[in-house]
mmCIF file of C-alpha atoms in Angstrom:
data_model
loop_
_atom_site.group_PDB
_atom_site.id
_atom_site.type_symbol
_atom_site.label_atom_id
_atom_site.label_comp_id
_atom_site.label_asym_id
_atom_site.label_seq_id
_atom_site.Cartn_x
_atom_site.Cartn_y
_atom_site.Cartn_z
ATOM 1 C CA UNK A 1 3.000 -13.444 -4.067
ATOM 2 C CA UNK A 2 3.920 -10.277 -5.218
ATOM 3 C CA UNK A 3 0.286 -10.258 -8.033
ATOM 4 C CA UNK A 4 -1.641 -9.247 -5.068
ATOM 5 C CA UNK A 5 0.390 -6.433 -4.015
ATOM 6 C CA UNK A 6 -1.013 -5.097 -7.240
ATOM 7 C CA UNK A 7 -4.442 -6.168 -6.846
ATOM 8 C CA UNK A 8 -4.978 -5.439 -3.125
ATOM 9 C CA UNK A 9 -4.009 -1.195 -4.636
ATOM 10 C CA UNK A 10 -6.669 -1.988 -7.334
ATOM 11 C CA UNK A 11 -9.157 -2.182 -4.900
ATOM 12 C CA UNK A 12 -8.313 -0.358 -1.908
ATOM 13 C CA UNK A 13 -7.547 3.113 -4.586
ATOM 14 C CA UNK A 14 -10.789 3.200 -3.728
ATOM 15 C CA UNK A 15 -10.569 3.672 0.261
ATOM 16 C CA UNK A 16 -8.179 6.047 -1.289
ATOM 17 C CA UNK A 17 -10.402 8.488 -2.616
ATOM 18 C CA UNK A 18 -12.135 9.247 0.080
ATOM 19 C CA UNK A 19 -8.960 9.555 2.267
ATOM 20 C CA UNK A 20 -6.279 11.112 -0.518
ATOM 21 C CA UNK A 21 -8.677 11.794 -3.244
ATOM 22 C CA UNK A 22 -9.039 15.154 -1.927
ATOM 23 C CA UNK A 23 -5.316 15.883 -2.275
ATOM 24 C CA UNK A 24 -5.169 14.501 -6.001
ATOM 25 C CA UNK A 25 -8.435 16.904 -7.110
ATOM 26 C CA UNK A 26 -6.081 20.084 -5.226
ATOM 27 C CA UNK A 27 -3.115 19.272 -7.443
ATOM 28 C CA UNK A 28 -1.470 22.561 -9.061
ATOM 29 C CA UNK A 29 -1.534 20.825 -12.664
ATOM 30 C CA UNK A 30 -2.044 22.404 -15.634
ATOM 31 C CA UNK A 31 -6.100 22.938 -16.264
ATOM 32 C CA UNK A 32 -5.252 23.861 -19.703
ATOM 33 C CA UNK A 33 -2.511 22.117 -21.441
ATOM 34 C CA UNK A 34 -3.433 18.461 -21.080
ATOM 35 C CA UNK A 35 -0.357 16.723 -22.637
ATOM 36 C CA UNK A 36 1.503 18.914 -19.892
ATOM 37 C CA UNK A 37 -1.377 17.801 -17.330
ATOM 38 C CA UNK A 38 -0.850 13.931 -17.716
ATOM 39 C CA UNK A 39 3.447 14.672 -17.100
ATOM 40 C CA UNK A 40 2.006 16.006 -14.253
ATOM 41 C CA UNK A 41 -0.092 13.380 -12.597
ATOM 42 C CA UNK A 42 2.678 11.092 -13.253
ATOM 43 C CA UNK A 43 5.105 13.301 -11.118
ATOM 44 C CA UNK A 44 2.827 12.892 -8.533
ATOM 45 C CA UNK A 45 2.631 9.434 -8.588
ATOM 46 C CA UNK A 46 6.269 8.631 -9.016
ATOM 47 C CA UNK A 47 6.801 11.002 -5.492
ATOM 48 C CA UNK A 48 3.773 8.102 -4.164
ATOM 49 C CA UNK A 49 5.662 5.393 -5.114
ATOM 50 C CA UNK A 50 9.346 6.690 -4.073
ATOM 51 C CA UNK A 51 7.750 6.927 -0.551
ATOM 52 C CA UNK A 52 5.779 3.417 -0.696
ATOM 53 C CA UNK A 53 8.914 2.047 -1.762
ATOM 54 C CA UNK A 54 11.031 3.285 1.071
ATOM 55 C CA UNK A 55 8.778 2.381 3.155
ATOM 56 C CA UNK A 56 8.924 -1.255 1.660
ATOM 57 C CA UNK A 57 13.007 -1.663 1.789
ATOM 58 C CA UNK A 58 12.309 -0.862 6.025
ATOM 59 C CA UNK A 59 9.992 -3.718 6.077
ATOM 60 C CA UNK A 60 11.752 -6.188 3.469
ATOM 61 C CA UNK A 61 14.492 -5.904 5.700
ATOM 62 C CA UNK A 62 13.010 -6.092 8.473
ATOM 63 C CA UNK A 63 11.178 -9.587 6.688
ATOM 64 C CA UNK A 64 14.793 -10.825 5.913
ATOM 65 C CA UNK A 65 16.047 -11.100 9.290
ATOM 66 C CA UNK A 66 13.474 -13.032 10.250
ATOM 67 C CA UNK A 67 14.119 -15.421 6.480
ATOM 68 C CA UNK A 68 17.880 -15.543 7.785
ATOM 69 C CA UNK A 69 16.557 -16.637 11.390
ATOM 70 C CA UNK A 70 14.597 -19.519 9.484
ATOM 71 C CA UNK A 71 11.172 -18.249 10.816
ATOM 72 C CA UNK A 72 9.406 -17.758 7.463
ATOM 73 C CA UNK A 73 6.885 -19.835 7.321
ATOM 74 C CA UNK A 74 5.745 -19.039 10.753
ATOM 75 C CA UNK A 75 5.820 -15.839 10.047
ATOM 76 C CA UNK A 76 3.504 -15.893 6.723
ATOM 77 C CA UNK A 77 0.970 -17.329 8.160
ATOM 78 C CA UNK A 78 1.396 -14.670 11.785
ATOM 79 C CA UNK A 79 1.073 -11.858 9.301
ATOM 80 C CA UNK A 80 -2.062 -13.660 6.806
ATOM 81 C CA UNK A 81 -3.868 -13.730 10.421
ATOM 82 C CA UNK A 82 -3.132 -10.416 11.366
ATOM 83 C CA UNK A 83 -3.979 -8.992 8.697
ATOM 84 C CA UNK A 84 -7.282 -11.196 8.662
ATOM 85 C CA UNK A 85 -7.820 -9.758 12.335
ATOM 86 C CA UNK A 86 -7.282 -6.219 11.021
ATOM 87 C CA UNK A 87 -10.302 -6.533 8.826
ATOM 88 C CA UNK A 88 -11.964 -8.292 11.125
ATOM 89 C CA UNK A 89 -11.635 -5.975 14.269
ATOM 90 C CA UNK A 90 -14.614 -3.621 13.890
ATOM 91 C CA UNK A 91 -13.383 0.045 13.583
ATOM 92 C CA UNK A 92 -14.892 1.131 16.746
ATOM 93 C CA UNK A 93 -12.335 -0.137 18.713
ATOM 94 C CA UNK A 94 -9.414 1.384 16.160
ATOM 95 C CA UNK A 95 -10.674 4.533 16.975
ATOM 96 C CA UNK A 96 -10.657 4.594 21.061
ATOM 97 C CA UNK A 97 -6.810 4.006 20.513
ATOM 98 C CA UNK A 98 -4.993 6.826 18.655
ATOM 99 C CA UNK A 99 -2.060 4.769 17.468
ATOM 100 C CA UNK A 100 -0.760 7.984 15.668
ATOM 101 C CA UNK A 101 -0.216 9.933 19.141
ATOM 102 C CA UNK A 102 3.593 9.329 19.282
ATOM 103 C CA UNK A 103 3.897 10.425 15.684
ATOM 104 C CA UNK A 104 1.783 13.091 15.900
ATOM 105 C CA UNK A 105 4.474 15.774 15.793
ATOM 106 C CA UNK A 106 5.679 14.230 12.301
ATOM 107 C CA UNK A 107 3.049 13.673 11.005
ATOM 108 C CA UNK A 108 1.410 17.295 11.382
ATOM 109 C CA UNK A 109 5.020 18.658 10.093
ATOM 110 C CA UNK A 110 4.629 16.049 6.978
ATOM 111 C CA UNK A 111 0.649 18.373 6.465
ATOM 112 C CA UNK A 112 2.397 21.409 7.122
ATOM 113 C CA UNK A 113 4.658 20.413 4.394
ATOM 114 C CA UNK A 114 2.306 19.047 2.115
ATOM 115 C CA UNK A 115 0.535 22.818 2.374
ATOM 116 C CA UNK A 116 2.991 24.730 1.158
ATOM 117 C CA UNK A 117 3.783 22.621 -1.907
ATOM 118 C CA UNK A 118 0.455 23.381 -3.271
ATOM 119 C CA UNK A 119 1.046 27.123 -3.747
ATOM 120 C CA UNK A 120 3.907 25.508 -6.698
ATOM 121 C CA UNK A 121 2.869 24.392 -9.817
ATOM 122 C CA UNK A 122 6.584 22.944 -10.518
ATOM 123 C CA UNK A 123 7.574 19.691 -10.856
ATOM 124 C CA UNK A 124 9.365 19.431 -7.424
ATOM 125 C CA UNK A 125 6.718 20.433 -5.818
ATOM 126 C CA UNK A 126 3.941 17.449 -6.970
ATOM 127 C CA UNK A 127 6.847 14.796 -6.725
ATOM 128 C CA UNK A 128 7.454 16.385 -3.740
ATOM 129 C CA UNK A 129 3.176 16.385 -2.811
ATOM 130 C CA UNK A 130 3.303 12.675 -3.514
ATOM 131 C CA UNK A 131 6.291 12.083 -1.819
ATOM 132 C CA UNK A 132 4.863 13.756 1.490
ATOM 133 C CA UNK A 133 1.486 11.771 0.251
ATOM 134 C CA UNK A 134 2.864 8.405 0.534
ATOM 135 C CA UNK A 135 4.460 9.096 4.707
ATOM 136 C CA UNK A 136 0.887 10.063 5.895
ATOM 137 C CA UNK A 137 -1.003 7.422 7.686
ATOM 138 C CA UNK A 138 -2.954 5.216 6.056
ATOM 139 C CA UNK A 139 -4.594 1.893 7.098
ATOM 140 C CA UNK A 140 -4.239 0.057 4.071
ATOM 141 C CA UNK A 141 -0.856 0.731 3.386
ATOM 142 C CA UNK A 142 -0.517 -0.537 6.795
ATOM 143 C CA UNK A 143 -1.686 -3.719 5.389
ATOM 144 C CA UNK A 144 0.415 -4.163 2.721
ATOM 145 C CA UNK A 145 3.453 -3.155 4.363
ATOM 146 C CA UNK A 146 2.977 -7.073 6.204
ATOM 147 C CA UNK A 147 3.066 -8.417 2.777
ATOM 148 C CA UNK A 148 6.125 -6.481 2.753
ATOM 149 C CA UNK A 149 7.742 -8.429 5.644
ATOM 150 C CA UNK A 150 7.248 -11.287 4.373
ATOM 151 C CA UNK A 151 9.015 -10.827 1.131
ATOM 152 C CA UNK A 152 11.925 -11.625 3.442
ATOM 153 C CA UNK A 153 14.009 -9.425 1.737
ATOM 154 C CA UNK A 154 14.485 -6.158 1.408
ATOM 155 C CA UNK A 155 13.881 -5.916 -2.564
ATOM 156 C CA UNK A 156 11.199 -7.498 -3.276
ATOM 157 C CA UNK A 157 10.382 -5.780 -0.344
ATOM 158 C CA UNK A 158 10.292 -2.015 -2.693
ATOM 159 C CA UNK A 159 8.457 -4.376 -5.730
ATOM 160 C CA UNK A 160 5.466 -5.389 -3.512
ATOM 161 C CA UNK A 161 5.125 -1.661 -2.319
ATOM 162 C CA UNK A 162 5.324 -0.318 -5.729
ATOM 163 C CA UNK A 163 3.162 -2.896 -6.961
ATOM 164 C CA UNK A 164 0.847 -1.816 -4.176
ATOM 165 C CA UNK A 165 1.172 1.515 -4.978
ATOM 166 C CA UNK A 166 0.827 1.172 -8.858
ATOM 167 C CA UNK A 167 -2.592 -1.089 -8.369
ATOM 168 C CA UNK A 168 -3.702 2.992 -6.897
ATOM 169 C CA UNK A 169 -2.296 4.377 -9.783
ATOM 170 C CA UNK A 170 -5.340 4.153 -12.173
ATOM 171 C CA UNK A 171 -7.709 5.143 -9.664
ATOM 172 C CA UNK A 172 -6.184 8.171 -7.936
ATOM 173 C CA UNK A 173 -4.930 10.139 -11.628
ATOM 174 C CA UNK A 174 -9.432 9.354 -13.276
ATOM 175 C CA UNK A 175 -10.574 11.446 -10.123
ATOM 176 C CA UNK A 176 -8.956 14.313 -11.328
ATOM 177 C CA UNK A 177 -11.275 13.978 -14.546
ATOM 178 C CA UNK A 178 -14.229 12.195 -13.308
ATOM 179 C CA UNK A 179 -14.903 13.193 -9.512
ATOM 180 C CA UNK A 180 -18.595 13.870 -10.790
ATOM 181 C CA UNK A 181 -19.033 10.880 -11.432
ATOM 182 C CA UNK A 182 -17.175 8.887 -8.074
ATOM 183 C CA UNK A 183 -20.917 9.295 -6.087
ATOM 184 C CA UNK A 184 -20.796 8.470 -2.145
ATOM 185 C CA UNK A 185 -22.999 4.858 -3.239
ATOM 186 C CA UNK A 186 -20.624 3.971 -5.677
ATOM 187 C CA UNK A 187 -17.709 4.600 -3.520
ATOM 188 C CA UNK A 188 -19.536 3.085 -0.278
ATOM 189 C CA UNK A 189 -21.184 -0.337 -2.952
ATOM 190 C CA UNK A 190 -16.716 -0.397 -3.763
ATOM 191 C CA UNK A 191 -15.576 -0.075 -0.264
ATOM 192 C CA UNK A 192 -17.783 -2.979 0.893
ATOM 193 C CA UNK A 193 -15.320 -4.918 -1.923
ATOM 194 C CA UNK A 194 -12.121 -4.306 0.186
ATOM 195 C CA UNK A 195 -12.531 -6.300 3.090
ATOM 196 C CA UNK A 196 -12.685 -9.468 1.365
ATOM 197 C CA UNK A 197 -10.125 -9.228 -1.221
ATOM 198 C CA UNK A 198 -7.919 -7.797 2.333
ATOM 199 C CA UNK A 199 -9.038 -11.441 4.139
ATOM 200 C CA UNK A 200 -8.065 -13.290 0.461
ATOM 201 C CA UNK A 201 -4.702 -11.642 -0.075
ATOM 202 C CA UNK A 202 -4.321 -13.402 4.616
ATOM 203 C CA UNK A 203 -5.427 -16.818 3.400
ATOM 204 C CA UNK A 204 -2.356 -16.564 0.564
ATOM 205 C CA UNK A 205 -0.314 -15.642 2.951
ATOM 206 C CA UNK A 206 -1.142 -18.992 5.684
ATOM 207 C CA UNK A 207 -1.460 -21.083 3.037
ATOM 208 C CA UNK A 208 2.249 -19.788 1.593
ATOM 209 C CA UNK A 209 3.797 -20.900 4.696
ATOM 210 C CA UNK A 210 1.820 -23.842 5.675
ATOM 211 C CA UNK A 211 4.105 -25.419 2.978
ATOM 212 C CA UNK A 212 1.590 -27.811 1.033
ATOM 213 C CA UNK A 213 2.607 -27.575 -2.304
ATOM 214 C CA UNK A 214 0.647 -26.239 -4.386
ATOM 215 C CA UNK A 215 2.487 -24.206 -7.180
ATOM 216 C CA UNK A 216 2.856 -20.470 -6.974
ATOM 217 C CA UNK A 217 0.072 -19.965 -4.472
ATOM 218 C CA UNK A 218 1.780 -22.861 -1.426
ATOM 219 C CA UNK A 219 5.004 -24.073 -1.965
ATOM 220 C CA UNK A 220 6.472 -26.851 0.142
ATOM 221 C CA UNK A 221 8.938 -27.050 2.947
ATOM 222 C CA UNK A 222 11.475 -27.163 0.883
ATOM 223 C CA UNK A 223 11.709 -24.523 -1.298
ATOM 224 C CA UNK A 224 11.230 -21.927 1.646
ATOM 225 C CA UNK A 225 14.491 -22.484 3.551
ATOM 226 C CA UNK A 226 17.542 -21.559 2.335
ATOM 227 C CA UNK A 227 20.358 -24.294 2.215
ATOM 228 C CA UNK A 228 23.726 -24.467 2.256
ATOM 229 C CA UNK A 229 23.450 -26.983 -0.412
ATOM 230 C CA UNK A 230 21.518 -27.567 -2.835
ATOM 231 C CA UNK A 231 18.723 -30.326 -2.580
ATOM 232 C CA UNK A 232 18.875 -32.861 -5.716
ATOM 233 C CA UNK A 233 17.102 -35.689 -6.627
#
């Protein structure tokens, strides 16, 4: 299921252009030295990946608890259903409830700290910008975190979120260079693809939990459980 993280990151990066694109375009990079500019952009992404990885660790640890409890199949099906429901739920319904309100003060502090870093062109500042950017609320990240929980391991949770982040790197890097070519109509067309990809990934998680014995997609129920002694034939 790890490959789904990269694919989802790749597709959802077009959503990121609208949400985090302005941050990428405002990065205090060296516009005259192209080689330095590349290393500065990489540093920014390393900050984002660090944020995603740390969040993935927490949610992977949560998933591990479910794994040890022996409910991993049901969890995988539940997460797949939730992913699909999030996509199918009208945005107006989500807008009616401010889910970020409890953490509003923390988010405000992150935004304030983020703004102050743009005054400095050091690599430390670029890494910090990426790190803080990674902790800002994002619907696509929320969906990816459900995948991190389904990994049922803190290490795989970290890997899942890093792969998701790596999927966003190409587009988030290119936006610094080709912003003028990414017109609103093009962005809107690509935005329409994102829900289909999220639903597809949700279906993959459901299939995984069903244990249908399909190699790489839906492993048998026996292989999904930790056993005290190996099952040999």
